[in-house]
Short mmCIF file of C-alpha atoms in Angstrom, two decimals:
data_model
loop_
_atom_site.label_atom_id
_atom_site.label_comp_id
_atom_site.label_asym_id
_atom_site.label_seq_id
_atom_site.Cartn_x
_atom_site.Cartn_y
_atom_site.Cartn_z
CA MET H 1 0.00 0.00 0.00
CA THR H 2 3.05 2.31 0.01
CA SER H 3 2.18 3.63 -3.47
CA VAL H 4 -1.40 4.50 -2.53
CA LEU H 5 -1.95 8.14 -1.69
CA ARG H 6 -4.77 7.49 0.79
CA PRO H 7 -5.24 3.87 1.90
CA HIS H 8 -8.64 2.80 3.15
CA ALA H 9 -8.91 2.76 6.94
CA GLU H 10 -9.04 -1.06 7.08
CA ASP H 11 -5.73 -1.19 5.18
CA GLN H 12 -3.93 1.68 6.89
CA PHE H 13 -4.77 0.42 10.37
CA ALA H 14 -4.87 -3.31 9.62
CA ASP H 15 -2.32 -4.09 12.36
CA GLU H 16 -4.41 -2.36 15.02
CA LEU H 17 -7.57 -4.12 13.89
CA THR H 18 -5.73 -7.46 14.06
CA ILE H 19 -4.48 -6.75 17.58
CA LEU H 20 -7.99 -5.90 18.76
CA ALA H 21 -9.52 -8.96 17.06
CA LYS H 22 -7.05 -11.28 18.81
CA THR H 23 -7.65 -9.84 22.27
CA ASP H 24 -11.37 -9.09 21.94
CA ASP H 25 -13.29 -11.61 24.03
CA ARG H 26 -16.50 -9.60 24.45
CA PRO H 27 -19.82 -10.41 22.74
CA ARG H 28 -19.99 -9.42 19.08
CA PRO H 29 -23.26 -8.61 17.30
CA PRO H 30 -23.98 -10.89 14.30
CA GLY H 31 -21.82 -10.04 11.34
CA TRP H 32 -19.43 -7.79 13.30
CA ARG H 33 -15.66 -8.23 13.17
CA LEU H 34 -15.22 -6.72 16.65
CA SER H 35 -17.33 -6.19 19.74
CA PRO H 36 -18.84 -2.73 20.37
CA TRP H 37 -16.27 -2.20 23.13
CA ALA H 38 -13.37 -3.03 20.77
CA VAL H 39 -14.82 -0.80 18.02
CA THR H 40 -14.94 2.11 20.45
CA THR H 41 -11.37 1.37 21.57
CA TYR H 42 -10.23 1.35 17.93
CA VAL H 43 -11.85 4.74 17.30
CA LEU H 44 -10.71 6.48 20.49
CA GLY H 45 -7.42 4.65 21.09
CA ASP H 46 -6.13 2.98 24.25
CA GLY H 47 -3.08 5.11 25.02
CA GLY H 48 -0.78 2.36 23.71
CA GLN H 49 -0.79 0.34 20.50
CA ILE H 50 -4.20 1.59 19.37
CA THR H 51 -3.97 5.17 18.14
CA PRO H 52 -6.93 7.58 18.42
CA LYS H 53 -8.79 8.15 15.14
CA TYR H 54 -11.36 10.58 16.53
CA ILE H 55 -10.91 13.11 19.32
CA GLY H 56 -14.14 13.87 21.12
CA PRO H 57 -16.50 12.81 23.90
CA ARG H 58 -16.39 9.06 24.48
CA ARG H 59 -20.14 8.92 25.02
CA ILE H 60 -20.82 10.18 21.50
CA VAL H 61 -18.83 7.31 20.00
CA GLU H 62 -20.47 4.79 22.34
CA VAL H 63 -23.95 5.95 21.30
CA ALA H 64 -23.00 5.77 17.61
CA VAL H 65 -21.61 2.25 17.97
CA ALA H 66 -24.60 1.10 20.03
CA THR H 67 -26.98 2.44 17.38
CA LEU H 68 -25.32 0.34 14.69
CA ALA H 69 -25.88 -2.77 16.82
CA THR H 70 -29.65 -2.15 16.65
CA ASP H 71 -32.04 -2.08 13.70
CA ARG H 72 -31.85 1.71 13.44
CA ALA H 73 -29.49 3.46 11.03
CA LEU H 74 -27.02 6.11 12.19
CA LEU H 75 -27.02 9.75 11.06
CA LEU H 76 -23.89 11.74 11.92
CA LEU H 77 -24.83 15.41 11.92
CA GLY H 78 -22.56 18.43 12.37
CA VAL H 79 -21.01 21.52 10.91
CA PRO H 80 -18.35 21.09 8.22
CA GLY H 81 -15.04 19.79 9.48
CA THR H 82 -16.29 17.87 12.51
CA ALA H 83 -14.94 14.55 11.15
CA LYS H 84 -18.27 13.03 10.16
CA THR H 85 -16.85 11.26 7.09
CA TRP H 86 -13.68 10.30 8.96
CA LEU H 87 -15.68 8.74 11.80
CA SER H 88 -18.06 6.90 9.46
CA GLU H 89 -15.13 5.40 7.54
CA HIS H 90 -13.47 4.12 10.70
CA LEU H 91 -16.70 2.72 12.11
CA ALA H 92 -17.28 0.80 8.89
CA ALA H 93 -13.68 -0.45 8.85
CA ALA H 94 -13.83 -1.73 12.42
CA ILE H 95 -17.31 -3.26 12.21
CA SER H 96 -17.37 -4.68 8.69
CA GLY H 97 -13.74 -4.68 7.64
CA ASP H 98 -14.81 -2.71 4.55
CA SER H 99 -15.30 1.06 4.36
CA THR H 100 -15.68 1.21 0.56
CA LEU H 101 -19.43 0.60 0.21
CA LEU H 102 -20.06 4.32 -0.25
CA VAL H 103 -22.78 6.45 -1.87
CA GLN H 104 -21.82 10.09 -2.38
CA GLY H 105 -24.85 12.32 -2.12
CA THR H 106 -25.12 15.18 -4.62
CA ALA H 107 -27.92 17.01 -6.38
CA GLY H 108 -27.38 14.61 -9.29
CA THR H 109 -27.40 11.36 -7.33
CA ALA H 110 -29.82 8.94 -9.01
CA GLU H 111 -31.95 6.29 -7.36
CA GLU H 112 -29.76 3.60 -8.91
CA ALA H 113 -26.98 4.66 -6.54
CA VAL H 114 -29.13 3.48 -3.62
CA ARG H 115 -30.99 0.56 -5.23
CA TYR H 116 -29.49 -0.99 -8.38
CA GLY H 117 -28.81 -0.27 -12.04
CA TRP H 118 -28.37 -2.28 -15.23
CA ASN H 119 -25.60 -3.23 -17.59
CA TYR H 120 -27.48 -2.12 -20.69
CA ALA H 121 -25.39 -4.16 -23.12
CA ARG H 122 -26.29 -7.35 -21.25
CA LEU H 123 -29.85 -6.16 -20.66
CA LEU H 124 -30.39 -5.78 -24.41
CA SER H 125 -28.83 -9.13 -25.23
CA GLU H 126 -30.17 -11.23 -22.32
CA GLY H 127 -33.17 -9.33 -21.01
CA PRO H 128 -33.63 -8.66 -17.30
CA SER H 129 -31.47 -11.08 -15.34
CA ARG H 130 -29.24 -11.16 -12.28
CA GLY H 131 -26.22 -11.09 -14.61
CA ALA H 132 -27.39 -7.83 -16.18
CA LEU H 133 -28.10 -6.22 -12.82
CA THR H 134 -25.55 -3.79 -11.35
CA PRO H 135 -25.83 -3.72 -7.56
CA SER H 136 -25.45 -0.45 -5.68
CA PRO H 137 -23.11 -0.23 -2.67
CA VAL H 138 -26.20 -0.40 -0.44
CA MET H 139 -27.43 -3.55 -2.17
CA ARG H 140 -24.01 -5.16 -1.78
CA ALA H 141 -23.94 -4.23 1.90
CA MET H 142 -27.35 -5.85 2.38
CA ALA H 143 -26.34 -9.06 0.65
CA GLU H 144 -22.98 -9.31 2.45
CA GLY H 145 -24.13 -8.15 5.91
CA ARG H 146 -21.89 -5.07 5.97
CA LEU H 147 -22.22 -1.34 6.63
CA ALA H 148 -23.12 1.03 3.80
CA ARG H 149 -22.09 4.66 3.99
CA VAL H 150 -24.17 7.52 2.56
CA GLU H 151 -22.35 10.85 2.45
CA GLU H 152 -24.15 14.22 2.44
CA LEU H 153 -27.62 12.69 2.73
CA THR H 154 -29.43 16.02 2.63
CA ARG H 155 -27.81 16.94 -0.69
CA MET H 156 -29.54 14.01 -2.40
CA PRO H 157 -32.94 14.64 -4.05
CA SER H 158 -35.90 13.82 -1.83
CA ASP H 159 -37.12 10.92 -3.98
CA VAL H 160 -33.68 9.30 -3.81
CA GLN H 161 -33.60 9.78 -0.04
CA ASP H 162 -36.97 8.07 0.25
CA ALA H 163 -35.66 5.02 -1.61
CA LEU H 164 -33.91 4.24 1.69
CA ILE H 165 -37.17 3.96 3.65
CA THR H 166 -38.04 0.41 2.56
CA LEU H 167 -34.43 -0.69 2.93
CA LEU H 168 -34.21 0.59 6.50
CA SER H 169 -37.66 -0.44 7.69
CA GLU H 170 -38.23 -3.77 5.92
CA LYS H 171 -34.57 -4.69 5.47
CA THR H 172 -35.38 -5.85 1.94
CA LEU H 173 -34.70 -4.49 -1.51
CA PRO H 174 -37.36 -5.52 -4.07
CA ILE H 175 -36.17 -6.14 -7.64
CA ALA H 176 -39.46 -5.59 -9.47
CA GLU H 177 -38.09 -6.46 -12.92
CA LEU H 178 -37.12 -9.96 -11.75
CA GLY H 179 -39.89 -10.54 -9.24
CA GLU H 180 -37.22 -11.07 -6.59
CA GLU H 181 -35.86 -9.33 -3.54
CA VAL H 182 -32.59 -9.05 -1.64
CA GLN H 183 -32.95 -9.57 2.09
CA ALA H 184 -30.43 -7.97 4.39
CA ALA H 185 -27.96 -10.34 6.01
CA LYS H 186 -27.19 -9.90 9.69
CA GLY H 187 -24.64 -7.14 10.16
CA PHE H 188 -26.20 -4.79 7.60
CA ASN H 189 -26.81 -1.19 8.54
CA VAL H 190 -26.35 2.33 7.16
CA ILE H 191 -24.21 5.23 8.34
CA ALA H 192 -25.25 8.55 6.82
CA THR H 193 -23.71 11.99 7.25
CA ALA H 194 -25.34 15.38 6.90
CA ASN H 195 -24.12 18.94 7.17
CA ASP H 196 -25.67 21.49 9.52
CA ARG H 197 -25.06 24.14 6.84
CA ASP H 198 -27.24 22.19 4.37
CA ARG H 199 -30.43 22.24 6.37
CA GLY H 200 -33.22 23.15 4.00
CA VAL H 201 -31.43 21.96 0.86
CA ASN H 202 -33.31 18.64 0.78
CA ASP H 203 -34.76 18.12 4.24
CA LEU H 204 -35.33 14.55 5.32
CA SER H 205 -38.92 13.41 5.37
CA SER H 206 -40.30 12.55 8.80
CA ALA H 207 -40.64 8.93 7.67
CA LEU H 208 -36.97 8.69 6.78
CA ARG H 209 -35.80 10.65 9.81
CA ARG H 210 -37.56 8.15 12.08
CA ARG H 211 -35.38 5.38 10.64
CA PHE H 212 -32.22 7.12 11.87
CA ASN H 213 -30.76 7.74 15.28
CA THR H 214 -29.08 11.14 15.02
CA VAL H 215 -25.74 11.80 16.71
CA VAL H 216 -24.48 15.39 16.60
CA LEU H 217 -20.70 15.76 16.35
CA PRO H 218 -19.52 18.90 18.15
CA VAL H 219 -16.65 21.20 17.25
CA PRO H 220 -13.61 20.68 19.53
CA ALA H 221 -14.45 21.94 22.99
CA SER H 222 -11.20 23.77 23.71
CA THR H 223 -8.25 25.33 21.93
CA GLU H 224 -5.93 22.68 23.35
CA GLU H 225 -8.11 19.88 22.01
CA GLU H 226 -8.28 21.42 18.54
CA VAL H 227 -4.53 22.09 18.49
CA GLY H 228 -3.95 18.44 19.33
CA ILE H 229 -6.24 17.27 16.53
CA VAL H 230 -4.57 19.54 13.97
CA ALA H 231 -1.05 18.54 15.05
CA ARG H 232 -1.89 14.82 14.93
CA ARG H 233 -3.53 14.95 11.49
CA VAL H 234 -0.80 17.15 10.03
CA ALA H 235 1.81 14.63 11.18
CA GLN H 236 -0.18 11.76 9.63
CA LEU H 237 -0.59 13.63 6.34
CA GLY H 238 3.10 14.50 6.29
CA ARG H 239 4.03 10.84 6.54
CA ALA H 240 1.46 9.80 3.93
CA LEU H 241 2.62 12.47 1.48
CA GLU H 242 6.30 11.77 2.29
CA LEU H 243 6.98 15.45 2.89
CA PRO H 244 10.53 16.53 3.73
CA GLU H 245 11.30 16.83 7.43
CA THR H 246 10.34 20.23 8.83
CA VAL H 247 10.26 21.79 12.24
CA THR H 248 6.53 21.98 12.81
CA GLY H 249 6.14 24.87 15.22
CA MET H 250 3.30 24.27 17.65
CA GLU H 251 3.20 28.03 18.08
CA GLU H 252 2.05 28.46 14.49
CA ILE H 253 -0.50 25.66 14.78
CA ARG H 254 -1.87 27.28 17.92
CA ARG H 255 -2.03 30.63 16.14
CA VAL H 256 -3.99 29.20 13.20
CA VAL H 257 -6.43 27.44 15.54
CA THR H 258 -6.85 30.58 17.67
CA VAL H 259 -7.67 32.72 14.61
CA PHE H 260 -10.21 30.20 13.36
CA ARG H 261 -11.86 29.76 16.75
CA GLU H 262 -12.13 33.50 17.40
CA LEU H 263 -13.62 34.26 14.00
CA ARG H 264 -16.02 31.29 14.32
CA ALA H 265 -17.18 32.39 17.78
CA GLY H 266 -17.31 36.10 17.01
CA VAL H 267 -15.28 36.96 20.11
CA THR H 268 -11.63 36.82 21.13
CA SER H 269 -10.40 34.00 23.34
CA ASP H 270 -10.25 36.27 26.41
CA GLY H 271 -13.86 37.31 25.84
CA ARG H 272 -13.01 41.03 25.78
CA THR H 273 -13.43 41.90 22.12
CA LYS H 274 -16.26 41.04 19.79
CA VAL H 275 -15.35 40.39 16.16
CA LYS H 276 -17.37 39.79 13.04
CA SER H 277 -17.56 36.28 11.61
CA PRO H 278 -16.85 35.60 7.92
CA SER H 279 -19.08 33.59 5.61
CA GLY H 280 -16.85 30.49 5.65
CA THR H 281 -16.96 27.70 8.21
CA LEU H 282 -13.29 27.85 9.31
CA SER H 283 -13.46 24.23 10.38
CA THR H 284 -10.78 22.08 11.96
CA ALA H 285 -10.33 20.37 8.60
CA GLU H 286 -9.51 23.74 7.02
CA ALA H 287 -7.00 24.47 9.79
CA ILE H 288 -5.31 21.15 9.01
CA SER H 289 -5.15 22.13 5.34
CA VAL H 290 -3.66 25.56 6.12
CA VAL H 291 -0.92 24.07 8.32
CA THR H 292 -0.13 21.25 5.88
CA ASN H 293 0.22 23.78 3.06
CA GLY H 294 2.47 25.87 5.28
CA ILE H 295 4.71 22.89 5.98
CA VAL H 296 5.09 22.26 2.24
CA LEU H 297 6.06 25.92 1.74
CA ALA H 298 8.57 25.74 4.60
CA ALA H 299 10.08 22.50 3.32
CA HIS H 300 10.42 23.40 -0.35
CA PHE H 301 10.73 27.18 -0.37
CA GLY H 302 11.93 28.05 3.13
CA ASP H 303 14.42 26.91 5.70
CA GLY H 304 12.46 23.91 6.92
CA VAL H 305 10.92 25.72 9.87
CA LEU H 306 7.22 26.56 9.89
CA ARG H 307 6.94 30.34 10.21
CA PRO H 308 4.11 32.95 10.14
CA ALA H 309 4.70 33.70 6.45
CA ASP H 310 4.13 30.02 5.60
CA VAL H 311 0.61 29.94 7.08
CA ALA H 312 -0.50 33.52 6.38
CA GLY H 313 -1.54 32.97 2.77
CA GLY H 314 -3.54 29.87 3.65
CA ILE H 315 -5.36 31.66 6.44
CA VAL H 316 -6.28 34.58 4.21
CA GLY H 317 -7.56 32.18 1.55
CA ALA H 318 -9.65 30.28 4.11
CA VAL H 319 -11.16 33.38 5.70
CA VAL H 320 -11.79 35.51 2.60
CA GLN H 321 -14.33 33.40 0.71
CA ASP H 322 -16.39 36.43 -0.31
CA PRO H 323 -13.96 39.01 -1.73
CA VAL H 324 -16.11 41.92 -0.55
CA SER H 325 -17.71 41.19 2.83
CA ASP H 326 -15.13 38.71 4.11
CA ARG H 327 -12.23 41.01 3.27
CA VAL H 328 -13.76 43.72 5.44
CA VAL H 329 -14.17 41.21 8.30
CA TRP H 330 -10.58 40.00 7.94
CA GLN H 331 -9.01 43.46 7.78
CA GLU H 332 -10.98 44.61 10.83
CA TYR H 333 -9.83 41.50 12.75
CA LEU H 334 -6.22 42.14 11.74
CA GLU H 335 -6.28 45.77 12.83
CA THR H 336 -8.28 45.44 16.04
CA VAL H 337 -7.04 42.08 17.36
CA VAL H 338 -3.89 40.76 15.69
CA ARG H 339 -1.96 44.04 15.54
CA ASP H 340 -2.25 44.61 19.28
CA ARG H 341 -0.77 41.23 20.27
CA ASP H 342 2.94 41.73 20.96
CA ASP H 343 4.00 38.18 20.11
CA TRP H 344 1.98 38.22 16.87
CA ARG H 345 3.81 41.05 15.06
CA ASP H 346 5.53 38.78 12.52
CA PHE H 347 2.20 37.09 11.84
CA TYR H 348 0.48 40.47 11.46
CA ARG H 349 3.03 41.64 8.88
CA ALA H 350 2.86 38.33 6.99
CA CYS H 351 -0.93 38.53 6.79
CA ARG H 352 -0.82 42.13 5.59
CA ASP H 353 1.65 41.13 2.88
CA ALA H 354 -0.49 38.13 1.87
CA ASP H 355 -3.77 40.06 1.70
#
């Protein structure tokens, strides 16, 4: 897997999954590779051989795992950058050993992506048959007793969303053309994700919403927690991308996180100064991207040390999504908050030069 840019979770962390499987002596739901306790340990880590994949309240992960052991599907809801996709991938990897049964929700997602399609060359030559049928990831998950993942559920058209109702309530998928059906094997369930910012795009029907247990993923509770998440992911990405060795200054990571948190909250960290919030989300995922980009700049075009000038351009690009309104917000924040911080003078000058 060394030539793969982003290995699937079950491949990247295969050693950890093997360790847990060998030592896991707790009850396992039908079709599960690990017990609920071991799945939670895999996700949160154990302080030793098992590394944390998600940083957040333990109870949230326990509720999510417990939901998947019932007949209700799981909906992970949160603002952008709260690791909904990341968590769903690792849950599927730990429970089913396969995180690839994925439906990506968009405005153009067709019903075939949830149910099944046809190989039209074979359909014309053979007529409707199992050989001509093309199963969707959800259909495969049902037949194999695995977890299916549905990303950005509320971006899918309402009629495509409602195709899930029969699957989730009856645990069957009728194939009308063949007069057959696929019944879900034990272990089947669905993990869906939805974005708080997309409420109202294609709201879930009450019938579909009742089939899900909703778990809301929060933003990191503290600056220290978010700094830890960013530092950990940046280190993982650096190894995966085989970036040159750099001195990753925690000071710069903390500065990026502080800027993002203050602009998100609309107030400085000491609570003394109110600031305007830009139109963007300024999520933890974007902070990771800004720092990673800064490390590349430092490694290839600098002296190998992450400095304010390396992250300034990325921060400006993340904050100023609307060139008119966001630029006003950013310049006001620079002049009223950043300029007055004595230990931020290099960062202030770098941001002014990058703007």
